[in-house]
CSV table of C-alpha atoms in Angstrom, one decimal:
chain,number,residue,atom,x,y,z
A,1,UNK,CA,11.6,-100.0,102.9
A,2,UNK,CA,11.0,-96.7,101.2
A,3,UNK,CA,12.3,-95.2,98.0
A,4,UNK,CA,14.0,-91.9,97.4
A,5,UNK,CA,15.3,-90.0,100.4
A,6,UNK,CA,16.4,-87.0,98.5
A,7,UNK,CA,14.6,-85.2,95.7
A,8,UNK,CA,17.8,-84.7,93.7
A,9,UNK,CA,18.4,-88.5,93.4
A,10,UNK,CA,16.9,-90.6,90.7
A,11,UNK,CA,14.1,-93.0,91.3
A,12,UNK,CA,15.3,-96.5,92.1
A,13,UNK,CA,14.3,-99.9,90.5
A,14,UNK,CA,11.5,-101.8,92.1
A,15,UNK,CA,12.7,-104.0,95.0
A,16,UNK,CA,9.5,-106.1,94.6
A,17,UNK,CA,10.3,-107.7,91.3
A,18,UNK,CA,12.7,-110.6,92.1
A,19,UNK,CA,11.8,-112.2,88.8
A,20,UNK,CA,13.3,-109.3,86.9
A,21,UNK,CA,16.4,-109.2,89.1
A,22,UNK,CA,16.9,-112.9,88.4
A,23,UNK,CA,16.5,-112.4,84.6
A,24,UNK,CA,18.9,-109.4,84.7
A,25,UNK,CA,21.4,-111.4,86.7
A,26,UNK,CA,21.3,-114.3,84.2
A,27,UNK,CA,21.9,-111.8,81.4
A,28,UNK,CA,24.8,-110.2,83.1
A,29,UNK,CA,26.5,-113.5,83.8
A,30,UNK,CA,25.8,-114.7,80.2
A,31,UNK,CA,28.1,-112.0,78.8
A,32,UNK,CA,30.7,-112.3,81.6
A,33,UNK,CA,29.8,-109.0,83.3
A,34,UNK,CA,31.7,-110.3,86.3
A,35,UNK,CA,34.8,-109.1,88.3
A,36,UNK,CA,37.0,-111.4,86.3
A,37,UNK,CA,35.4,-110.5,83.0
A,38,UNK,CA,35.7,-106.8,83.7
A,39,UNK,CA,39.4,-107.2,84.5
A,40,UNK,CA,40.0,-109.1,81.3
A,41,UNK,CA,38.2,-106.6,79.2
A,42,UNK,CA,39.6,-103.4,80.7
A,43,UNK,CA,43.1,-104.6,81.7
A,44,UNK,CA,44.7,-103.9,85.1
A,45,UNK,CA,45.6,-100.2,84.6
A,46,UNK,CA,42.1,-99.2,83.4
A,47,UNK,CA,40.4,-101.4,86.1
A,48,UNK,CA,42.5,-99.8,88.8
A,49,UNK,CA,41.8,-96.3,87.5
A,50,UNK,CA,38.1,-96.8,88.2
A,51,UNK,CA,38.9,-96.9,92.0
A,52,UNK,CA,40.6,-93.5,91.6
A,53,UNK,CA,37.4,-92.0,89.9
A,54,UNK,CA,39.2,-92.0,86.5
A,55,UNK,CA,36.9,-93.3,83.8
A,56,UNK,CA,38.7,-92.3,80.6
A,57,UNK,CA,40.8,-95.5,80.4
A,58,UNK,CA,37.7,-97.6,80.8
A,59,UNK,CA,35.8,-95.6,78.2
A,60,UNK,CA,38.7,-96.1,75.7
A,61,UNK,CA,38.6,-99.8,76.4
A,62,UNK,CA,34.9,-100.1,75.7
A,63,UNK,CA,34.6,-98.4,72.4
A,64,UNK,CA,33.7,-101.6,70.6
A,65,UNK,CA,30.3,-103.2,70.2
A,66,UNK,CA,30.5,-106.4,72.1
A,67,UNK,CA,27.7,-107.1,74.7
A,68,UNK,CA,30.2,-106.8,77.6
A,69,UNK,CA,31.5,-103.4,76.4
A,70,UNK,CA,27.9,-102.3,76.1
A,71,UNK,CA,27.0,-103.2,79.6
A,72,UNK,CA,30.1,-101.7,81.1
A,73,UNK,CA,29.2,-98.4,79.5
A,74,UNK,CA,25.6,-98.7,80.6
A,75,UNK,CA,26.0,-99.9,84.3
A,76,UNK,CA,29.4,-98.6,85.3
A,77,UNK,CA,30.2,-95.5,83.1
A,78,UNK,CA,26.7,-93.9,83.0
A,79,UNK,CA,26.7,-93.8,79.2
A,80,UNK,CA,23.4,-94.0,77.1
A,81,UNK,CA,23.4,-97.0,74.8
A,82,UNK,CA,21.2,-97.9,71.8
A,83,UNK,CA,17.9,-99.4,72.8
A,84,UNK,CA,17.9,-102.0,70.0
A,85,UNK,CA,21.4,-103.2,70.9
A,86,UNK,CA,20.5,-103.6,74.6
A,87,UNK,CA,17.5,-105.6,73.6
A,88,UNK,CA,19.8,-108.3,72.2
A,89,UNK,CA,21.5,-108.6,75.6
A,90,UNK,CA,19.1,-107.8,78.4
A,91,UNK,CA,15.3,-108.3,79.1
A,92,UNK,CA,15.0,-104.6,78.2
A,93,UNK,CA,11.3,-104.2,78.4
A,94,UNK,CA,11.1,-105.8,81.9
A,95,UNK,CA,14.1,-103.6,83.0
A,96,UNK,CA,12.4,-100.5,81.7
A,97,UNK,CA,9.1,-101.5,83.4
A,98,UNK,CA,10.7,-102.3,86.8
A,99,UNK,CA,13.0,-99.2,86.7
A,100,UNK,CA,16.5,-100.7,86.1
A,101,UNK,CA,16.6,-98.7,82.9
A,102,UNK,CA,15.2,-95.4,81.7
A,103,UNK,CA,14.6,-94.1,78.2
A,104,UNK,CA,17.0,-91.4,76.8
A,105,UNK,CA,15.5,-89.9,73.7
A,106,UNK,CA,13.8,-92.1,71.1
A,107,UNK,CA,16.4,-94.8,70.6
A,108,UNK,CA,18.7,-95.0,73.7
A,109,UNK,CA,18.4,-96.2,77.3
A,110,UNK,CA,20.4,-95.3,80.4
A,111,UNK,CA,20.8,-97.1,83.7
A,112,UNK,CA,19.0,-95.7,86.8
A,113,UNK,CA,21.6,-97.2,89.2
A,114,UNK,CA,25.2,-98.3,89.0
A,115,UNK,CA,25.9,-102.1,89.0
A,116,UNK,CA,29.4,-103.2,89.9
A,117,UNK,CA,30.5,-106.8,89.5
A,118,UNK,CA,32.0,-108.1,92.8
A,119,UNK,CA,33.8,-111.4,93.4
A,120,UNK,CA,32.8,-113.2,96.6
A,121,UNK,CA,35.4,-115.0,98.7
A,122,UNK,CA,34.3,-118.4,97.5
A,123,UNK,CA,34.4,-117.4,93.8
A,124,UNK,CA,30.8,-116.2,93.8
A,125,UNK,CA,29.8,-113.7,91.1
A,126,UNK,CA,27.9,-110.9,93.0
A,127,UNK,CA,26.7,-107.5,92.0
A,128,UNK,CA,26.7,-104.4,94.2
A,129,UNK,CA,24.1,-101.7,93.3
A,130,UNK,CA,24.7,-98.1,94.2
A,131,UNK,CA,23.6,-94.6,93.1
A,132,UNK,CA,24.7,-93.3,89.7
A,133,UNK,CA,28.3,-92.4,89.7
A,134,UNK,CA,29.0,-94.1,93.0
A,135,UNK,CA,30.4,-97.5,91.8
A,136,UNK,CA,33.5,-95.7,90.6
A,137,UNK,CA,35.7,-93.9,93.2
A,138,UNK,CA,33.0,-92.8,95.6
A,139,UNK,CA,30.8,-89.7,95.8
A,140,UNK,CA,33.8,-87.3,95.3
A,141,UNK,CA,34.5,-88.8,91.9
A,142,UNK,CA,32.0,-88.8,89.0
A,143,UNK,CA,29.1,-89.2,91.4
A,144,UNK,CA,26.7,-86.6,92.8
A,145,UNK,CA,26.9,-85.1,96.3
A,146,UNK,CA,23.3,-85.4,97.3
A,147,UNK,CA,22.7,-85.9,101.0
A,148,UNK,CA,21.1,-89.3,100.8
A,149,UNK,CA,23.5,-90.8,98.2
A,150,UNK,CA,24.4,-94.5,98.6
A,151,UNK,CA,28.0,-95.5,97.6
A,152,UNK,CA,29.1,-98.7,96.2
A,153,UNK,CA,32.2,-100.8,96.9
A,154,UNK,CA,35.2,-98.9,98.4
A,155,UNK,CA,38.4,-99.7,100.1
A,156,UNK,CA,36.8,-99.5,103.5
A,157,UNK,CA,34.1,-102.0,102.5
A,158,UNK,CA,36.5,-104.6,101.2
A,159,UNK,CA,38.8,-104.1,104.3
A,160,UNK,CA,35.9,-104.8,106.7
A,161,UNK,CA,34.8,-107.8,104.7
A,162,UNK,CA,38.3,-109.2,104.7
A,163,UNK,CA,38.6,-108.7,108.5
A,164,UNK,CA,35.4,-110.5,109.4
A,165,UNK,CA,35.6,-114.0,110.9
A,166,UNK,CA,33.7,-116.3,108.5
A,167,UNK,CA,32.3,-119.2,110.4
A,168,UNK,CA,28.7,-120.5,110.1
A,169,UNK,CA,26.4,-118.5,112.4
A,170,UNK,CA,22.7,-118.4,113.1
A,171,UNK,CA,22.2,-114.6,113.2
A,172,UNK,CA,24.2,-111.7,111.8
A,173,UNK,CA,23.6,-108.0,112.0
A,174,UNK,CA,24.9,-105.4,109.5
A,175,UNK,CA,24.6,-101.9,111.1
A,176,UNK,CA,24.6,-99.1,108.6
A,177,UNK,CA,24.4,-101.4,105.6
A,178,UNK,CA,24.8,-98.8,102.8
A,179,UNK,CA,24.7,-100.7,99.5
A,180,UNK,CA,24.6,-104.1,101.3
A,181,UNK,CA,28.1,-105.4,100.8
A,182,UNK,CA,28.5,-106.7,104.4
A,183,UNK,CA,25.0,-108.1,104.4
A,184,UNK,CA,25.9,-109.9,101.1
A,185,UNK,CA,29.0,-111.5,102.7
A,186,UNK,CA,27.1,-112.4,105.8
A,187,UNK,CA,24.3,-114.1,103.8
A,188,UNK,CA,26.9,-116.7,102.6
A,189,UNK,CA,27.5,-118.1,106.2
A,190,UNK,CA,24.6,-116.8,108.3
A,191,UNK,CA,21.1,-118.4,108.6
A,192,UNK,CA,19.5,-115.1,109.2
A,193,UNK,CA,20.8,-111.6,108.3
A,194,UNK,CA,19.4,-108.3,109.6
A,195,UNK,CA,20.6,-105.0,108.0
A,196,UNK,CA,19.8,-101.6,109.3
A,197,UNK,CA,20.4,-98.0,108.0
A,198,UNK,CA,19.2,-94.6,108.9
A,199,UNK,CA,18.7,-93.9,105.2
A,200,UNK,CA,15.7,-95.7,103.6
A,201,UNK,CA,17.3,-95.4,100.2
A,202,UNK,CA,20.2,-97.5,101.4
A,203,UNK,CA,17.8,-100.3,102.6
A,204,UNK,CA,16.1,-100.2,99.2
A,205,UNK,CA,19.5,-100.5,97.4
A,206,UNK,CA,20.6,-103.3,99.8
A,207,UNK,CA,17.5,-105.3,98.7
A,208,UNK,CA,18.5,-104.8,95.1
A,209,UNK,CA,22.1,-105.9,95.8
A,210,UNK,CA,21.0,-109.1,97.4
A,211,UNK,CA,18.4,-109.9,94.8
A,212,UNK,CA,20.8,-109.2,91.9
A,213,UNK,CA,23.5,-111.3,93.5
A,214,UNK,CA,21.1,-114.3,94.0
A,215,UNK,CA,21.4,-114.0,97.8
A,216,UNK,CA,18.6,-114.6,100.3
A,217,UNK,CA,16.7,-111.5,101.3
A,218,UNK,CA,17.6,-109.8,104.6
A,219,UNK,CA,15.5,-108.4,107.3
A,220,UNK,CA,15.8,-104.7,106.5
A,221,UNK,CA,15.1,-102.1,109.2
A,222,UNK,CA,15.3,-98.3,109.2
A,223,UNK,CA,17.0,-96.5,112.1
A,224,UNK,CA,20.2,-95.4,113.6
A,225,UNK,CA,22.7,-97.9,115.2
A,226,UNK,CA,20.7,-100.3,117.5
A,227,UNK,CA,17.5,-98.3,117.5
A,228,UNK,CA,15.7,-100.8,115.1
A,229,UNK,CA,16.8,-103.8,117.1
A,230,UNK,CA,14.7,-105.1,120.0
A,231,UNK,CA,16.2,-105.2,123.5
A,232,UNK,CA,16.1,-109.0,123.6
A,233,UNK,CA,17.7,-109.6,120.1
A,234,UNK,CA,21.2,-110.9,120.1
A,235,UNK,CA,23.6,-112.0,117.3
A,236,UNK,CA,26.6,-114.2,116.7
A,237,UNK,CA,28.1,-111.6,114.3
A,238,UNK,CA,27.8,-107.9,114.2
A,239,UNK,CA,29.6,-105.9,111.4
A,240,UNK,CA,29.6,-102.1,110.8
A,241,UNK,CA,31.3,-99.7,108.4
A,242,UNK,CA,29.6,-96.8,110.2
A,243,UNK,CA,29.6,-93.1,109.1
A,244,UNK,CA,32.7,-92.6,111.2
A,245,UNK,CA,34.0,-89.3,109.7
A,246,UNK,CA,34.6,-86.7,112.5
A,247,UNK,CA,33.2,-83.6,111.0
A,248,UNK,CA,31.3,-80.4,111.8
A,249,UNK,CA,27.7,-81.1,111.1
A,250,UNK,CA,26.2,-84.0,109.1
A,251,UNK,CA,26.2,-83.1,105.5
A,252,UNK,CA,26.5,-86.5,103.9
A,253,UNK,CA,24.6,-89.5,105.4
A,254,UNK,CA,27.0,-92.1,104.0
A,255,UNK,CA,30.0,-90.7,106.0
A,256,UNK,CA,28.9,-88.1,108.7
A,257,UNK,CA,27.3,-89.7,111.8
A,258,UNK,CA,25.9,-86.4,113.1
A,259,UNK,CA,27.3,-86.9,116.6
A,260,UNK,CA,30.0,-84.8,118.1
A,261,UNK,CA,33.6,-85.9,117.7
A,262,UNK,CA,34.1,-89.7,117.8
A,263,UNK,CA,30.9,-90.2,119.8
A,264,UNK,CA,29.2,-92.3,117.2
A,265,UNK,CA,32.0,-94.9,117.0
A,266,UNK,CA,32.2,-94.9,120.8
A,267,UNK,CA,28.5,-95.4,121.2
A,268,UNK,CA,28.4,-98.2,118.6
A,269,UNK,CA,31.2,-100.1,120.3
A,270,UNK,CA,29.9,-99.6,123.9
A,271,UNK,CA,26.4,-100.7,122.9
A,272,UNK,CA,27.5,-103.9,121.2
A,273,UNK,CA,28.5,-106.0,124.2
A,274,UNK,CA,24.9,-106.8,125.2
A,275,UNK,CA,24.0,-107.6,121.6
A,276,UNK,CA,26.5,-110.4,121.2
A,277,UNK,CA,25.9,-114.0,122.0
A,278,UNK,CA,28.7,-115.9,123.9
A,279,UNK,CA,31.6,-116.3,121.6
A,280,UNK,CA,30.1,-113.9,119.0
A,281,UNK,CA,32.3,-111.5,117.1
A,282,UNK,CA,31.7,-107.8,116.2
A,283,UNK,CA,33.9,-106.0,113.6
A,284,UNK,CA,34.0,-102.3,113.1
A,285,UNK,CA,36.0,-99.7,111.1
A,286,UNK,CA,36.3,-96.5,113.1
A,287,UNK,CA,38.0,-93.1,113.5
A,288,UNK,CA,39.0,-91.8,116.9
A,289,UNK,CA,40.4,-88.5,118.2
A,290,UNK,CA,43.9,-88.0,119.5
A,291,UNK,CA,43.3,-85.5,122.2
A,292,UNK,CA,46.0,-83.4,123.9
A,293,UNK,CA,47.2,-84.9,127.1
A,294,UNK,CA,45.5,-88.3,126.5
A,295,UNK,CA,46.9,-91.6,125.2
A,296,UNK,CA,44.8,-92.8,122.3
A,297,UNK,CA,45.0,-96.4,123.6
A,298,UNK,CA,43.4,-95.3,126.9
A,299,UNK,CA,40.6,-93.6,125.0
A,300,UNK,CA,39.9,-96.8,123.0
A,301,UNK,CA,40.1,-99.1,126.0
A,302,UNK,CA,37.5,-97.1,127.7
A,303,UNK,CA,35.1,-97.9,124.8
A,304,UNK,CA,35.3,-101.7,125.2
A,305,UNK,CA,32.1,-103.0,126.9
A,306,UNK,CA,32.3,-105.3,129.9
A,307,UNK,CA,32.3,-109.0,129.1
A,308,UNK,CA,34.2,-108.6,125.8
A,309,UNK,CA,37.7,-109.3,124.6
A,310,UNK,CA,38.9,-106.7,122.2
A,311,UNK,CA,41.6,-106.3,119.5
A,312,UNK,CA,42.1,-102.7,118.4
A,313,UNK,CA,44.5,-101.9,115.6
A,314,UNK,CA,45.4,-98.3,114.6
A,315,UNK,CA,46.3,-98.4,110.9
A,316,UNK,CA,46.8,-94.7,110.2
A,317,UNK,CA,47.1,-91.3,111.9
A,318,UNK,CA,46.5,-88.0,110.2
A,319,UNK,CA,47.0,-84.5,111.6
A,320,UNK,CA,43.9,-82.4,111.6
A,321,UNK,CA,44.8,-80.5,108.4
A,322,UNK,CA,45.4,-83.7,106.5
A,323,UNK,CA,42.2,-85.2,107.8
A,324,UNK,CA,40.1,-82.2,106.9
A,325,UNK,CA,41.6,-82.0,103.4
A,326,UNK,CA,40.9,-85.7,102.8
A,327,UNK,CA,37.2,-85.5,103.5
A,328,UNK,CA,36.8,-82.1,101.7
A,329,UNK,CA,38.2,-83.8,98.6
A,330,UNK,CA,36.0,-86.8,99.2
A,331,UNK,CA,32.9,-84.5,98.9
A,332,UNK,CA,34.4,-82.7,95.8
A,333,UNK,CA,34.5,-79.4,97.7
A,334,UNK,CA,38.0,-78.7,96.3
A,335,UNK,CA,36.4,-78.3,92.9
A,336,UNK,CA,33.7,-75.8,94.0
A,337,UNK,CA,33.7,-72.2,95.1
A,338,UNK,CA,37.1,-71.4,96.8
A,339,UNK,CA,35.3,-69.2,99.4
A,340,UNK,CA,33.0,-72.1,100.3
A,341,UNK,CA,36.0,-74.5,100.5
A,342,UNK,CA,37.8,-72.1,102.8
A,343,UNK,CA,34.8,-71.7,105.1
A,344,UNK,CA,34.3,-75.4,105.4
A,345,UNK,CA,38.0,-76.0,106.0
A,346,UNK,CA,37.9,-73.3,108.8
A,347,UNK,CA,34.8,-74.9,110.3
A,348,UNK,CA,36.6,-78.3,110.5
A,349,UNK,CA,39.6,-76.8,112.2
A,350,UNK,CA,37.4,-74.8,114.6
A,351,UNK,CA,35.7,-78.1,115.6
A,352,UNK,CA,39.1,-79.8,116.3
A,353,UNK,CA,40.5,-76.8,118.2
A,354,UNK,CA,37.4,-76.7,120.4
A,355,UNK,CA,37.9,-80.4,121.3
A,356,UNK,CA,41.7,-80.1,121.7
A,357,UNK,CA,42.1,-82.7,118.9
A,358,UNK,CA,45.6,-82.8,117.4
A,359,UNK,CA,45.2,-85.8,115.1
A,360,UNK,CA,42.7,-88.5,114.1
A,361,UNK,CA,43.4,-92.3,114.1
A,362,UNK,CA,41.8,-94.8,111.7
A,363,UNK,CA,41.6,-98.5,112.3
A,364,UNK,CA,39.8,-101.7,113.2
A,365,UNK,CA,38.0,-102.8,116.3
A,366,UNK,CA,37.1,-106.4,116.9
A,367,UNK,CA,35.1,-107.5,120.0
A,368,UNK,CA,34.4,-111.1,121.1
A,369,UNK,CA,31.9,-111.9,123.8
A,370,UNK,CA,33.6,-113.9,126.6
A,371,UNK,CA,32.8,-115.4,129.9
A,372,UNK,CA,36.3,-114.9,131.1
A,373,UNK,CA,36.8,-113.2,134.5
A,374,UNK,CA,39.5,-110.9,133.0
A,375,UNK,CA,38.8,-110.0,129.4
A,376,UNK,CA,41.8,-109.3,127.1
A,377,UNK,CA,42.0,-105.8,125.5
A,378,UNK,CA,44.9,-105.4,123.0
A,379,UNK,CA,45.3,-101.9,121.5
A,380,UNK,CA,48.2,-101.5,119.1
A,381,UNK,CA,49.5,-99.5,116.2
A,382,UNK,CA,50.3,-101.5,113.0
A,383,UNK,CA,50.6,-99.3,109.9
A,384,UNK,CA,52.5,-101.9,107.9
A,385,UNK,CA,51.2,-104.0,105.0
A,386,UNK,CA,49.0,-107.0,105.9
A,387,UNK,CA,47.7,-109.9,103.9
A,388,UNK,CA,43.9,-109.8,103.3
A,389,UNK,CA,41.6,-111.6,104.0
A,390,UNK,CA,42.5,-111.5,107.7
A,391,UNK,CA,39.4,-113.2,109.1
A,392,UNK,CA,41.2,-116.4,109.9
A,393,UNK,CA,44.1,-114.4,111.5
A,394,UNK,CA,41.5,-112.5,113.6
A,395,UNK,CA,39.9,-115.7,114.8
A,396,UNK,CA,43.3,-117.2,115.6
A,397,UNK,CA,44.2,-114.2,117.7
A,398,UNK,CA,41.3,-114.8,120.0
A,399,UNK,CA,42.0,-118.5,120.1
A,400,UNK,CA,45.5,-117.7,121.3
A,401,UNK,CA,44.0,-115.3,123.9
A,402,UNK,CA,42.0,-118.2,125.3
A,403,UNK,CA,45.0,-120.5,125.3
A,404,UNK,CA,47.3,-118.0,127.1
A,405,UNK,CA,44.6,-117.1,129.6
A,406,UNK,CA,44.3,-120.8,130.6
A,407,UNK,CA,48.0,-121.5,130.8
A,408,UNK,CA,50.2,-120.1,133.5
A,409,UNK,CA,54.0,-120.1,133.2
A,410,UNK,CA,54.3,-123.7,134.5
A,411,UNK,CA,51.7,-124.9,132.1
A,412,UNK,CA,53.6,-123.2,129.2
A,413,UNK,CA,56.8,-125.0,130.1
A,414,UNK,CA,54.9,-128.4,129.9
A,415,UNK,CA,53.2,-127.5,126.6
A,416,UNK,CA,54.4,-128.4,123.1
A,417,UNK,CA,54.6,-125.8,120.3
A,418,UNK,CA,55.3,-125.6,116.6
A,419,UNK,CA,56.7,-122.8,114.6
A,420,UNK,CA,54.0,-121.1,112.4
A,421,UNK,CA,54.3,-121.4,108.7
A,422,UNK,CA,56.3,-118.9,106.6
A,423,UNK,CA,58.3,-117.4,109.5
A,424,UNK,CA,61.8,-116.4,108.7
A,425,UNK,CA,64.8,-115.3,110.8
A,426,UNK,CA,66.8,-112.2,110.1
A,427,UNK,CA,70.1,-111.5,111.9
A,428,UNK,CA,71.1,-107.8,112.3
A,429,UNK,CA,74.6,-106.6,113.1
A,430,UNK,CA,77.7,-105.1,111.7
A,431,UNK,CA,79.3,-106.8,108.7
A,432,UNK,CA,81.9,-109.3,109.7
A,433,UNK,CA,80.8,-109.4,113.4
A,434,UNK,CA,80.9,-112.8,115.0
A,435,UNK,CA,77.6,-112.5,116.7
A,436,UNK,CA,74.4,-110.6,115.6
A,437,UNK,CA,73.4,-107.5,117.6
A,438,UNK,CA,69.9,-108.9,117.6
A,439,UNK,CA,67.7,-111.4,115.8
A,440,UNK,CA,64.3,-110.7,114.2
A,441,UNK,CA,61.6,-113.2,113.5
A,442,UNK,CA,59.3,-112.2,110.6
A,443,UNK,CA,56.0,-113.5,109.4
A,444,UNK,CA,55.1,-113.6,105.7
A,445,UNK,CA,51.4,-114.2,106.2
A,446,UNK,CA,48.5,-112.6,108.0
A,447,UNK,CA,49.6,-109.5,110.0
A,448,UNK,CA,53.2,-109.9,108.7
A,449,UNK,CA,54.6,-109.1,112.1
A,450,UNK,CA,58.2,-108.8,113.0
A,451,UNK,CA,59.5,-109.3,116.6
A,452,UNK,CA,62.9,-109.0,118.1
A,453,UNK,CA,64.2,-112.0,120.1
A,454,UNK,CA,67.4,-112.9,121.9
A,455,UNK,CA,69.5,-115.9,120.8
A,456,UNK,CA,67.7,-118.2,123.3
A,457,UNK,CA,64.3,-117.1,121.9
A,458,UNK,CA,65.5,-117.6,118.3
A,459,UNK,CA,67.0,-121.0,119.1
A,460,UNK,CA,63.8,-122.1,121.0
A,461,UNK,CA,61.5,-121.1,118.1
A,462,UNK,CA,63.7,-122.9,115.6
A,463,UNK,CA,63.5,-126.2,117.5
A,464,UNK,CA,59.7,-126.1,118.1
A,465,UNK,CA,58.3,-128.9,116.0
A,466,UNK,CA,55.8,-130.3,118.5
A,467,UNK,CA,57.9,-133.2,119.7
A,468,UNK,CA,59.4,-131.8,122.8
A,469,UNK,CA,57.9,-129.8,125.6
A,470,UNK,CA,59.0,-126.2,126.0
A,471,UNK,CA,60.8,-127.0,129.3
A,472,UNK,CA,62.8,-129.8,127.8
A,473,UNK,CA,63.9,-127.6,124.9
A,474,UNK,CA,65.1,-124.9,127.4
A,475,UNK,CA,67.0,-127.5,129.4
A,476,UNK,CA,68.8,-128.6,126.2
A,477,UNK,CA,69.6,-125.0,125.3
A,478,UNK,CA,70.9,-124.3,128.8
A,479,UNK,CA,73.2,-127.3,128.5
A,480,UNK,CA,74.4,-126.1,125.1
A,481,UNK,CA,75.2,-122.5,126.2
A,482,UNK,CA,76.3,-123.3,129.7
A,483,UNK,CA,73.5,-121.5,131.5
A,484,UNK,CA,71.6,-122.5,134.7
A,485,UNK,CA,68.5,-124.4,133.4
A,486,UNK,CA,66.4,-123.2,136.4
A,487,UNK,CA,67.2,-119.5,135.6
A,488,UNK,CA,66.5,-120.1,132.0
A,489,UNK,CA,63.1,-121.7,132.8
A,490,UNK,CA,62.3,-118.7,135.1
A,491,UNK,CA,63.0,-115.9,132.6
A,492,UNK,CA,61.9,-117.5,129.2
A,493,UNK,CA,58.1,-118.0,129.6
A,494,UNK,CA,57.5,-114.2,129.1
A,495,UNK,CA,59.2,-114.5,125.7
A,496,UNK,CA,57.3,-117.7,124.8
A,497,UNK,CA,54.1,-116.0,125.8
A,498,UNK,CA,54.8,-113.1,123.5
A,499,UNK,CA,55.7,-115.4,120.6
A,500,UNK,CA,52.4,-117.3,121.1
A,501,UNK,CA,50.4,-114.0,121.5
A,502,UNK,CA,51.8,-112.7,118.2
A,503,UNK,CA,51.3,-115.9,116.3
A,504,UNK,CA,54.9,-117.0,115.8
A,505,UNK,CA,54.4,-120.2,117.8
A,506,UNK,CA,51.3,-122.4,117.8
A,507,UNK,CA,50.2,-124.8,120.5
A,508,UNK,CA,50.8,-128.3,119.1
């Protein structure tokens, strides 16, 4: 598995001492060093400040001498603490021997890695290990900027974990595992987990994360993308939060893929089709270029491998200056030499200009292996708030794809539907007007979509309770509004199909 990949990074704890990891885990849990315990100790403002790289509120909240305050300073805030006091809380000698702790002077100890409490979806108390300074706000915060640095939990990590379909599977693959967060989630519902990374230090830290969280060990393999995976190996689930940043060069392993433009994300998506078992899912976070004269949806559709349904959601778009500034700040370059900052900024803009890139999109890509003759590829922009976790919403999207693919318009009219839960109707029009200009149906769950419908569509959706077929409902509406029932049956299936596709109606 390897150890240190960069001389400027500290030595890591031994990954071959599961007994010490178990004892350390028991000690952490014994003093409520958990996500809930941390929130209760620090309070919401100080807890939220940690994600912004701000540690002063947390330092102020841990000035006491309780065991929990001691461990927060030690494992999250990189503070030396008294050796004698730690000995009352942790198996200090075993932690020193196996490398979890190091001596600082005669009477203090420091942590060699960050340990961040992390709550699992089923209420599990997990712990994510990362390099010093990287559990709080990423490498651009209080961490170091060494090339091989391994980050802890970030917004991208939790987004991907929330998107992933969580059904029992035989084999799962985490590509570019980093500190092991996705592998940790997968271990809860996969019989076998394989995790890969180009950085051997990341594999070592993943082993520590799994051991400290009480999770089964994963099959850890060094290499880029699918290089460490044999040609005949396939999986029911593939997840990846890859180094997707589109940058000039490859300064930082955790974010820069080293390929030109968005080639790394494209290659990852294109190579995944043949690695998925029938019905298997793949989930990725990605960046993609908006190139002059090219529709971004066409670009992304060209990535989708044959034999796969796809759902691509663009969550955000930044112009090239915003994008460069974001990642320069991420690396802490804005706090360095102004001349170096300007040169790096220039290099970024040169790269984009050469590729005719005007903006960069960020979002989610989900693939599902299908035997359908005509796979479904949906590419859409949805920058609005959603409700995480979305795994069940993602699974339901592909179930609806299957349903609509197998039902032509005549079959839709024979089918029965129910209105999805927590859908509300909004009528938009001038005050005092007799009839609304248009009607909007809005979801309060999942993607929280809103869609515009006509009065027939609104009336149809409101009556759907599973008792009558769609055709019979339309016949009743036709009689009520004085419209030809045959004409109404002819023109309404497209609207029904859209309401099913977007999750407003569910097959009964």
